[in-house]
Structures are given as structure tokens and as C-alpha cells.
């Protein structure tokens, strides 16, 4: 038995009565088939409606041929039910879906860019355009779409025969047989579509393009419509207010405040790098003196207060002071770093690091002058350092 689809007759219908004609189970939950339903099933890029049947929540709605199955939160024993649509969810989907129709039509009208995919998510929606869309083209399409929205043109949804369809300039050919449902905005767009749409374009409210992304030969455009634009603006406004408080600046002064912060951070980073380099040079000298005092040509240490870059720099300075460096760095990833004096012909740091790390289950290598690699177990790091130092001192 097929289900009479009430949302085709009136997409603004939020309550209805129906009879359960079949029961089943879908994804481990009870599901019912009704003789008539205002619930829109998932399809065409538009998510399913939610709501209630009597007092039981409807979690999902799926079409199987001409039947619409309502997936329920729990059992429903009644034969006659009262259905109630989650109207805020439905209207939000109508705004985003029809906004997509208008935006796609604008891109085709202005630039001949065809929409090849549409996705309606919980926070935003996207279309994929067949080609590259420049920033100026996005702004032009956004403006054209909002012009049509604010003109509050009628939205006409109806079923037409194949003969009638021949006289309608659809944006793309339909993919179903038989009667085709066409959603039209006069003098602007005609699309074959089975989704829910508002009565006029004005109900979309506003369309705002958030960003674009190149994906191979296509351009993905992210947008929001209607109530989502308001939520987006509120969120951005609240963020700007918080930033203004942090920087003790008005919204209009935030850009210059952030620029100053970045300039100060860059200057501080350079000063810190200079001071760190000087400290590492001093430390390298002290380590070489200590090694020389014990008649060793190798500095071996294990540290947990050095970054990998700092360890490499310290090893280089030790090498410049005519000593071999073998440094273990403890951290999220344990590393073994090795370097030799620039004028020396041995040892081969790359060979030693490879051999030692293979012994301890790690991987690494490099050049004869300097090498590094990872040790998988922090408990083995000191043993790896000692082994490398012994080979370096041979």
C-alpha cells in the first residue's frame, strides 16, 4: 500500500491524523507505515522530518518505493495516530533547500556554472559547482540570490506530465519516470524536485555565503539561509565582543590590535630564539669541558627539557667544539640525536643511529655528519644513547 504524501499538498501542514497499516523494525527500532503522512522522508539532499506520532518520537523517516516508514523511539500500539511535525526543523530545511535552488540558479544565470551536488547539514549547506568560481563571482551570485529572495516571488510546486515538461526550461533533466514534480520561481528557476519549499522566496529570508573550497575541478560553496544566518551573525557578534574585551578595543579596532599582537609575538619569538641559541652555545661549551675532564671525546646526555630543534642545535654546537654529541630527547616522541665535529672523518653518525635504533626497535638515519631517529620506548632511550656513544667512541 502506498502512503499519501500530505507534504506535497501543503508543506506548511504541521498536524494530521492517519491510520497505521503495517508494522516492522528498522535498525533495531519499531517502525510504522501510515496510510497518509505529512512527514517528509530523507531524499534529494534534504534530511527527514522529525516529530511525534501520538506521544512517541519519530526519529527518522525513509521512503521505500511508494511507502513511507516512520522509525520510532519506542513501540506504538494504537491503530489511529495524530502526527505532529517538528516545525522549526521542517522550516529550517525549507529555507536551506529553497535557498540552494535560488543560489544554483544564480550561478547558472550569471556564469553558466552548473551545480553537481548538494548537501544539507545541521549547521550549514553546500553545493559543488562544475568549475572554478572566483571570489567576485561568489559575491555576484550571492547578491543575485538575495535580490530574488527580497522580491518575494511566488514558489510554484506541481506535478506535470512528460508532455508538459517539454515546455519547461529545467536546470537539469529529471531522473524519475512518470509524473514529474517541478518547483518553479517565475522567470528565474525551474527544477524537478520532490522536497518541501516555502510559498514564496521571501520566506528564505537571507542567504549568506560562508566560504569556498577548490576540490579538483569543482568548487564547493558553503552557505546558510534564514534563521541560520541570524544564529551565525549572533555567534560572530558574540565572538567579536569577547575579542574586543580581551584586546580592550572596539570592533573596528580589532584588526589593528591583532596585527600589533602578531608583530609583538614575532619580535618576541626572534628574541627568544636568539637567547636560546646563546644559552645552548654556553651549555655546549660546559658539556665539552666536562667530557674532556673525563678524557672522553663524546658528550652523552638524556634530556626532557629540550625540543627536537633545540637538541639538534645543541648537538651541532658540541660538534663545532670538536666533540661528538649523542643526545636523547624525552617527550611525546623520544628521539636520538647525534652529530660529529665538522672537520672529523669519523664516526659515521648515520650508520650508528641506524644500527642502534634497529637494535631497540626504532627507526632513523641521516648523514655521516649528523643523524637522528625515534626510540619507541622511553625506558630504552638511555640504553640507546649509551650504545650510540660507545660505538662513536670506538
Tab-separated table of C-alpha atoms in Angstrom:
chain	number	residue	atom	x	y	z
A	1	UNK	CA	0.000	0.000	0.000
A	2	UNK	CA	1.318	3.448	-0.905
A	3	UNK	CA	1.378	6.387	1.502
A	4	UNK	CA	-0.480	9.575	0.631
A	5	UNK	CA	2.113	12.346	0.874
A	6	UNK	CA	0.442	15.286	2.560
A	7	UNK	CA	3.540	17.494	2.395
A	8	UNK	CA	3.054	17.674	-1.381
A	9	UNK	CA	-0.398	19.172	-0.841
A	10	UNK	CA	0.632	21.601	1.916
A	11	UNK	CA	4.273	21.898	3.059
A	12	UNK	CA	3.068	24.116	5.928
A	13	UNK	CA	0.848	21.348	7.372
A	14	UNK	CA	2.186	20.504	10.846
A	15	UNK	CA	-0.533	18.220	12.270
A	16	UNK	CA	-2.525	15.375	10.747
A	17	UNK	CA	-4.396	12.165	11.552
A	18	UNK	CA	-3.619	8.782	9.980
A	19	UNK	CA	-4.049	5.032	10.294
A	20	UNK	CA	-1.223	2.540	10.826
A	21	UNK	CA	-1.393	-0.034	8.034
A	22	UNK	CA	1.819	-2.003	8.700
A	23	UNK	CA	4.463	-2.507	11.365
A	24	UNK	CA	8.099	-3.532	11.116
A	25	UNK	CA	11.527	-2.988	12.621
A	26	UNK	CA	14.229	-0.766	11.172
A	27	UNK	CA	17.775	-0.513	12.594
A	28	UNK	CA	16.653	-2.242	15.784
A	29	UNK	CA	13.725	0.139	16.398
A	30	UNK	CA	9.985	-0.162	15.747
A	31	UNK	CA	8.725	1.399	12.513
A	32	UNK	CA	5.228	2.005	11.195
A	33	UNK	CA	3.699	2.553	7.769
A	34	UNK	CA	0.822	5.056	7.611
A	35	UNK	CA	-1.939	5.432	5.045
A	36	UNK	CA	-1.145	9.168	4.899
A	37	UNK	CA	1.691	11.306	6.265
A	38	UNK	CA	2.942	14.879	6.417
A	39	UNK	CA	6.422	13.656	7.420
A	40	UNK	CA	9.000	14.296	4.713
A	41	UNK	CA	11.305	11.273	4.175
A	42	UNK	CA	15.012	11.785	3.630
A	43	UNK	CA	15.824	12.404	-0.021
A	44	UNK	CA	17.221	14.791	-2.610
A	45	UNK	CA	19.790	16.126	-0.170
A	46	UNK	CA	17.111	17.128	2.365
A	47	UNK	CA	17.090	15.366	5.782
A	48	UNK	CA	13.981	13.643	7.088
A	49	UNK	CA	11.420	15.355	9.269
A	50	UNK	CA	11.231	14.625	12.986
A	51	UNK	CA	8.223	14.907	15.298
A	52	UNK	CA	5.779	12.661	17.164
A	53	UNK	CA	3.053	10.116	16.458
A	54	UNK	CA	0.683	10.261	19.427
A	55	UNK	CA	3.287	10.519	22.213
A	56	UNK	CA	6.086	8.568	20.528
A	57	UNK	CA	9.006	10.413	18.950
A	58	UNK	CA	9.681	9.934	15.244
A	59	UNK	CA	13.480	9.675	14.863
A	60	UNK	CA	13.748	9.071	11.120
A	61	UNK	CA	11.543	8.815	8.035
A	62	UNK	CA	12.500	6.792	4.967
A	63	UNK	CA	10.751	6.174	1.657
A	64	UNK	CA	10.737	2.649	0.265
A	65	UNK	CA	9.126	2.895	-3.143
A	66	UNK	CA	5.715	4.480	-2.614
A	67	UNK	CA	5.705	3.653	1.102
A	68	UNK	CA	6.903	5.974	3.874
A	69	UNK	CA	8.204	4.255	7.008
A	70	UNK	CA	8.388	6.162	10.288
A	71	UNK	CA	11.193	4.985	12.604
A	72	UNK	CA	10.107	5.369	16.223
A	73	UNK	CA	11.848	5.819	19.558
A	74	UNK	CA	9.596	3.196	21.140
A	75	UNK	CA	6.568	0.964	20.499
A	76	UNK	CA	3.275	2.406	19.272
A	77	UNK	CA	0.271	0.100	19.784
A	78	UNK	CA	-2.501	2.398	18.533
A	79	UNK	CA	-4.130	1.970	15.142
A	80	UNK	CA	-5.142	5.624	14.748
A	81	UNK	CA	-2.492	8.271	15.326
A	82	UNK	CA	-2.110	12.019	15.481
A	83	UNK	CA	1.091	13.195	13.863
A	84	UNK	CA	2.898	16.402	14.735
A	85	UNK	CA	5.805	17.704	12.665
A	86	UNK	CA	8.826	19.350	14.302
A	87	UNK	CA	8.040	22.634	12.537
A	88	UNK	CA	11.240	24.582	13.353
A	89	UNK	CA	13.269	21.724	11.827
A	90	UNK	CA	10.993	21.499	8.757
A	91	UNK	CA	11.012	25.265	8.140
A	92	UNK	CA	14.785	25.421	8.539
A	93	UNK	CA	15.162	22.690	5.928
A	94	UNK	CA	12.730	24.501	3.618
A	95	UNK	CA	14.773	27.701	3.907
A	96	UNK	CA	18.089	25.968	3.199
A	97	UNK	CA	16.697	23.772	0.408
A	98	UNK	CA	14.970	26.549	-1.476
A	99	UNK	CA	17.951	28.836	-0.895
A	100	UNK	CA	20.025	26.194	-2.674
A	101	UNK	CA	17.651	26.230	-5.656
A	102	UNK	CA	17.990	30.006	-5.935
A	103	UNK	CA	21.765	30.021	-5.464
A	104	UNK	CA	22.280	27.299	-8.072
A	105	UNK	CA	20.058	29.176	-10.500
A	106	UNK	CA	22.027	32.377	-9.894
A	107	UNK	CA	25.357	30.681	-10.659
A	108	UNK	CA	23.927	29.257	-13.893
A	109	UNK	CA	22.278	32.523	-14.925
A	110	UNK	CA	25.340	34.678	-14.290
A	111	UNK	CA	28.283	32.389	-15.077
A	112	UNK	CA	26.982	29.137	-16.568
A	113	UNK	CA	28.260	27.208	-13.529
A	114	UNK	CA	26.241	24.038	-13.007
A	115	UNK	CA	25.546	22.524	-9.580
A	116	UNK	CA	26.585	18.864	-9.467
A	117	UNK	CA	25.967	18.104	-5.759
A	118	UNK	CA	24.045	19.463	-2.759
A	119	UNK	CA	24.344	18.596	0.926
A	120	UNK	CA	22.221	19.975	3.755
A	121	UNK	CA	23.931	19.603	7.129
A	122	UNK	CA	22.836	20.550	10.625
A	123	UNK	CA	24.926	23.746	10.685
A	124	UNK	CA	25.351	24.719	7.030
A	125	UNK	CA	24.701	23.573	3.483
A	126	UNK	CA	26.995	23.151	0.497
A	127	UNK	CA	26.782	22.961	-3.277
A	128	UNK	CA	29.512	21.709	-5.601
A	129	UNK	CA	29.915	23.700	-8.812
A	130	UNK	CA	31.303	22.172	-12.009
A	131	UNK	CA	34.229	24.557	-12.433
A	132	UNK	CA	36.199	27.279	-10.715
A	133	UNK	CA	34.268	30.144	-9.112
A	134	UNK	CA	36.208	33.303	-8.301
A	135	UNK	CA	35.521	35.346	-5.183
A	136	UNK	CA	33.903	38.091	-7.270
A	137	UNK	CA	31.576	35.517	-8.850
A	138	UNK	CA	30.532	34.224	-5.443
A	139	UNK	CA	29.637	37.731	-4.311
A	140	UNK	CA	27.684	38.387	-7.504
A	141	UNK	CA	25.726	35.114	-7.163
A	142	UNK	CA	25.027	35.854	-3.500
A	143	UNK	CA	23.693	39.308	-4.377
A	144	UNK	CA	21.539	37.976	-7.222
A	145	UNK	CA	20.078	35.275	-4.980
A	146	UNK	CA	19.134	37.781	-2.295
A	147	UNK	CA	17.537	40.060	-4.896
A	148	UNK	CA	15.181	37.228	-5.849
A	149	UNK	CA	14.536	36.405	-2.181
A	150	UNK	CA	13.609	40.006	-1.338
A	151	UNK	CA	11.353	40.318	-4.388
A	152	UNK	CA	9.196	37.701	-2.610
A	153	UNK	CA	8.392	35.872	-5.818
A	154	UNK	CA	5.857	33.008	-5.685
A	155	UNK	CA	7.164	29.447	-5.489
A	156	UNK	CA	5.055	27.078	-7.584
A	157	UNK	CA	5.244	23.321	-6.951
A	158	UNK	CA	3.186	20.967	-9.117
A	159	UNK	CA	3.224	17.607	-10.920
A	160	UNK	CA	3.449	17.739	-14.696
A	161	UNK	CA	3.298	15.156	-17.445
A	162	UNK	CA	6.122	14.418	-19.854
A	163	UNK	CA	4.296	16.421	-22.494
A	164	UNK	CA	4.001	19.484	-20.242
A	165	UNK	CA	7.618	19.030	-19.140
A	166	UNK	CA	8.809	19.564	-22.715
A	167	UNK	CA	7.830	23.237	-22.464
A	168	UNK	CA	9.547	23.905	-19.112
A	169	UNK	CA	13.238	25.010	-19.159
A	170	UNK	CA	14.518	22.781	-16.347
A	171	UNK	CA	18.030	23.419	-14.982
A	172	UNK	CA	18.757	19.698	-15.327
A	173	UNK	CA	16.744	16.748	-16.670
A	174	UNK	CA	14.701	14.646	-14.203
A	175	UNK	CA	15.926	11.214	-13.116
A	176	UNK	CA	12.495	9.628	-12.456
A	177	UNK	CA	9.791	8.350	-14.775
A	178	UNK	CA	6.083	9.200	-14.877
A	179	UNK	CA	4.686	12.412	-13.446
A	180	UNK	CA	7.422	14.873	-12.521
A	181	UNK	CA	7.151	17.393	-9.697
A	182	UNK	CA	8.524	20.770	-10.769
A	183	UNK	CA	9.335	23.617	-8.377
A	184	UNK	CA	9.386	26.974	-10.169
A	185	UNK	CA	10.231	30.573	-9.411
A	186	UNK	CA	8.779	32.548	-12.355
A	187	UNK	CA	11.346	33.984	-14.774
A	188	UNK	CA	14.235	32.594	-12.739
A	189	UNK	CA	14.305	28.859	-11.969
A	190	UNK	CA	12.555	25.585	-12.789
A	191	UNK	CA	13.756	22.407	-11.076
A	192	UNK	CA	12.477	18.854	-10.816
A	193	UNK	CA	12.299	18.310	-7.055
A	194	UNK	CA	10.395	16.235	-4.519
A	195	UNK	CA	11.389	18.319	-1.486
A	196	UNK	CA	9.500	20.821	0.650
A	197	UNK	CA	9.632	24.514	-0.290
A	198	UNK	CA	8.112	27.753	1.025
A	199	UNK	CA	5.217	29.500	-0.707
A	200	UNK	CA	7.342	32.496	-1.660
A	201	UNK	CA	11.052	33.212	-1.989
A	202	UNK	CA	10.804	35.808	0.786
A	203	UNK	CA	10.433	33.017	3.352
A	204	UNK	CA	14.086	32.103	2.749
A	205	UNK	CA	14.898	35.407	4.472
A	206	UNK	CA	18.552	35.840	3.552
A	207	UNK	CA	21.347	33.775	2.004
A	208	UNK	CA	24.956	34.205	3.112
A	209	UNK	CA	27.974	32.501	1.558
A	210	UNK	CA	30.431	31.463	4.264
A	211	UNK	CA	33.378	30.116	2.259
A	212	UNK	CA	34.530	28.342	-0.882
A	213	UNK	CA	36.918	25.423	-1.387
A	214	UNK	CA	38.525	24.116	-4.544
A	215	UNK	CA	38.041	20.335	-4.892
A	216	UNK	CA	39.751	19.081	-8.031
A	217	UNK	CA	37.872	20.524	-10.980
A	218	UNK	CA	34.964	21.668	-8.799
A	219	UNK	CA	34.263	24.437	-6.297
A	220	UNK	CA	32.459	23.693	-3.043
A	221	UNK	CA	30.451	26.643	-1.728
A	222	UNK	CA	29.217	26.660	1.879
A	223	UNK	CA	26.168	28.777	2.724
A	224	UNK	CA	23.432	29.387	5.286
A	225	UNK	CA	19.908	30.760	4.914
A	226	UNK	CA	17.195	32.307	7.061
A	227	UNK	CA	17.411	31.534	10.752
A	228	UNK	CA	20.882	30.062	10.358
A	229	UNK	CA	22.151	33.432	9.155
A	230	UNK	CA	20.812	35.030	12.327
A	231	UNK	CA	22.479	32.390	14.508
A	232	UNK	CA	25.695	32.818	12.546
A	233	UNK	CA	25.654	36.594	12.999
A	234	UNK	CA	24.903	36.262	16.710
A	235	UNK	CA	27.784	33.844	17.157
A	236	UNK	CA	30.209	36.043	15.241
A	237	UNK	CA	28.995	39.138	17.061
A	238	UNK	CA	29.497	37.481	20.444
A	239	UNK	CA	32.980	36.361	19.392
A	240	UNK	CA	33.910	39.879	18.290
A	241	UNK	CA	32.616	41.256	21.581
A	242	UNK	CA	34.748	38.788	23.561
A	243	UNK	CA	37.799	39.620	21.471
A	244	UNK	CA	37.133	43.322	21.969
A	245	UNK	CA	37.130	42.749	25.731
A	246	UNK	CA	40.386	40.778	25.567
A	247	UNK	CA	42.120	43.438	23.481
A	248	UNK	CA	40.388	46.378	25.186
A	249	UNK	CA	39.393	47.605	21.736
A	250	UNK	CA	36.270	48.328	19.756
A	251	UNK	CA	35.232	46.028	16.927
A	252	UNK	CA	36.526	48.499	14.365
A	253	UNK	CA	39.977	48.451	16.031
A	254	UNK	CA	40.323	44.658	16.345
A	255	UNK	CA	42.238	44.174	13.103
A	256	UNK	CA	44.946	46.644	14.081
A	257	UNK	CA	45.055	45.158	17.607
A	258	UNK	CA	45.594	41.654	16.204
A	259	UNK	CA	48.249	42.987	13.824
A	260	UNK	CA	50.137	44.549	16.741
A	261	UNK	CA	49.856	41.315	18.704
A	262	UNK	CA	51.301	39.300	15.821
A	263	UNK	CA	54.137	41.792	15.340
A	264	UNK	CA	54.956	41.662	19.062
A	265	UNK	CA	54.766	37.866	19.065
A	266	UNK	CA	57.123	37.634	16.088
A	267	UNK	CA	59.577	40.037	17.692
A	268	UNK	CA	59.417	38.076	20.954
A	269	UNK	CA	59.917	34.792	19.106
A	270	UNK	CA	63.043	36.143	17.416
A	271	UNK	CA	64.420	37.444	20.728
A	272	UNK	CA	63.719	34.107	22.400
A	273	UNK	CA	65.409	32.206	19.559
A	274	UNK	CA	68.483	34.448	19.880
A	275	UNK	CA	68.677	33.986	23.657
A	276	UNK	CA	68.089	30.228	23.364
A	277	UNK	CA	70.914	29.928	20.840
A	278	UNK	CA	73.302	31.784	23.138
A	279	UNK	CA	72.348	29.591	26.113
A	280	UNK	CA	72.817	26.428	24.062
A	281	UNK	CA	76.264	27.607	22.983
A	282	UNK	CA	77.225	28.138	26.634
A	283	UNK	CA	75.783	24.768	27.594
A	284	UNK	CA	77.596	23.026	24.735
A	285	UNK	CA	80.898	24.513	25.932
A	286	UNK	CA	80.284	23.332	29.522
A	287	UNK	CA	79.386	19.818	28.345
A	288	UNK	CA	82.522	19.589	26.204
A	289	UNK	CA	84.703	20.754	29.110
A	290	UNK	CA	83.112	18.143	31.387
A	291	UNK	CA	83.673	15.406	28.789
A	292	UNK	CA	87.284	16.467	28.284
A	293	UNK	CA	87.866	16.370	32.028
A	294	UNK	CA	86.893	12.685	31.988
A	295	UNK	CA	89.071	12.053	28.935
A	296	UNK	CA	86.089	11.429	26.692
A	297	UNK	CA	85.506	12.671	23.157
A	298	UNK	CA	81.757	12.017	23.401
A	299	UNK	CA	79.067	14.079	25.152
A	300	UNK	CA	76.159	11.771	26.066
A	301	UNK	CA	73.059	13.190	27.745
A	302	UNK	CA	69.351	12.440	28.101
A	303	UNK	CA	67.098	15.472	28.469
A	304	UNK	CA	63.386	16.131	28.898
A	305	UNK	CA	63.612	19.941	28.704
A	306	UNK	CA	64.702	20.265	25.075
A	307	UNK	CA	62.676	20.375	21.900
A	308	UNK	CA	63.963	18.319	18.983
A	309	UNK	CA	65.116	21.502	17.218
A	310	UNK	CA	66.972	22.620	20.350
A	311	UNK	CA	68.601	19.193	20.666
A	312	UNK	CA	69.803	19.343	17.063
A	313	UNK	CA	71.206	22.829	17.643
A	314	UNK	CA	72.941	21.754	20.867
A	315	UNK	CA	74.442	18.733	19.062
A	316	UNK	CA	75.728	20.996	16.287
A	317	UNK	CA	77.378	23.378	18.792
A	318	UNK	CA	79.017	20.425	20.564
A	319	UNK	CA	80.359	19.262	17.214
A	320	UNK	CA	81.674	22.746	16.445
A	321	UNK	CA	83.582	22.492	19.744
A	322	UNK	CA	85.380	19.350	18.468
A	323	UNK	CA	83.357	16.802	20.378
A	324	UNK	CA	80.866	14.098	19.364
A	325	UNK	CA	77.293	14.634	20.596
A	326	UNK	CA	74.828	11.853	21.447
A	327	UNK	CA	71.624	13.341	22.876
A	328	UNK	CA	68.444	11.584	23.942
A	329	UNK	CA	65.286	13.727	23.963
A	330	UNK	CA	62.354	12.609	26.097
A	331	UNK	CA	58.943	13.862	25.085
A	332	UNK	CA	55.786	12.785	23.314
A	333	UNK	CA	58.165	11.067	20.890
A	334	UNK	CA	61.593	10.019	22.168
A	335	UNK	CA	64.429	10.907	19.805
A	336	UNK	CA	68.102	10.102	19.481
A	337	UNK	CA	70.220	12.924	18.011
A	338	UNK	CA	73.867	12.578	17.010
A	339	UNK	CA	76.488	14.930	15.480
A	340	UNK	CA	80.283	14.944	14.980
A	341	UNK	CA	82.848	17.728	14.529
A	342	UNK	CA	82.769	19.224	11.017
A	343	UNK	CA	86.434	18.503	10.334
A	344	UNK	CA	86.368	14.885	11.542
A	345	UNK	CA	86.221	11.892	9.229
A	346	UNK	CA	84.525	9.596	11.746
A	347	UNK	CA	82.291	8.371	13.209
A	348	UNK	CA	79.545	7.828	10.609
A	349	UNK	CA	76.561	9.185	12.556
A	350	UNK	CA	74.010	7.907	10.057
A	351	UNK	CA	75.306	4.334	10.250
A	352	UNK	CA	75.499	4.318	14.049
A	353	UNK	CA	71.982	5.720	14.503
A	354	UNK	CA	70.535	3.164	12.078
A	355	UNK	CA	72.288	0.246	13.755
A	356	UNK	CA	71.427	1.306	17.306
A	357	UNK	CA	67.793	2.085	16.607
A	358	UNK	CA	67.262	-1.206	14.797
A	359	UNK	CA	68.547	-2.911	17.938
A	360	UNK	CA	65.998	-1.063	20.110
A	361	UNK	CA	63.022	-1.306	17.742
A	362	UNK	CA	63.247	2.215	16.376
A	363	UNK	CA	63.954	3.781	13.019
A	364	UNK	CA	66.266	6.547	11.923
A	365	UNK	CA	69.305	7.590	9.959
A	366	UNK	CA	70.966	10.537	8.317
A	367	UNK	CA	74.333	11.695	7.024
A	368	UNK	CA	77.812	10.915	8.372
A	369	UNK	CA	77.915	14.407	9.927
A	370	UNK	CA	74.552	14.262	11.712
A	371	UNK	CA	71.644	11.858	12.168
A	372	UNK	CA	68.544	11.254	14.264
A	373	UNK	CA	65.702	8.783	14.810
A	374	UNK	CA	62.930	7.693	17.086
A	375	UNK	CA	63.022	5.310	20.048
A	376	UNK	CA	59.601	3.688	20.640
A	377	UNK	CA	60.024	3.162	24.401
A	378	UNK	CA	61.143	5.969	26.720
A	379	UNK	CA	62.607	3.350	29.065
A	380	UNK	CA	65.064	2.323	26.348
A	381	UNK	CA	66.244	5.821	25.479
A	382	UNK	CA	69.219	5.915	27.881
A	383	UNK	CA	70.360	2.472	26.721
A	384	UNK	CA	70.177	3.649	23.113
A	385	UNK	CA	72.205	6.771	23.956
A	386	UNK	CA	74.845	4.688	25.749
A	387	UNK	CA	75.055	2.223	22.851
A	388	UNK	CA	75.466	5.012	20.305
A	389	UNK	CA	78.080	6.733	22.470
A	390	UNK	CA	80.086	3.503	22.816
A	391	UNK	CA	80.114	2.987	19.044
A	392	UNK	CA	81.036	6.641	18.482
A	393	UNK	CA	83.999	6.399	20.868
A	394	UNK	CA	85.491	3.270	19.318
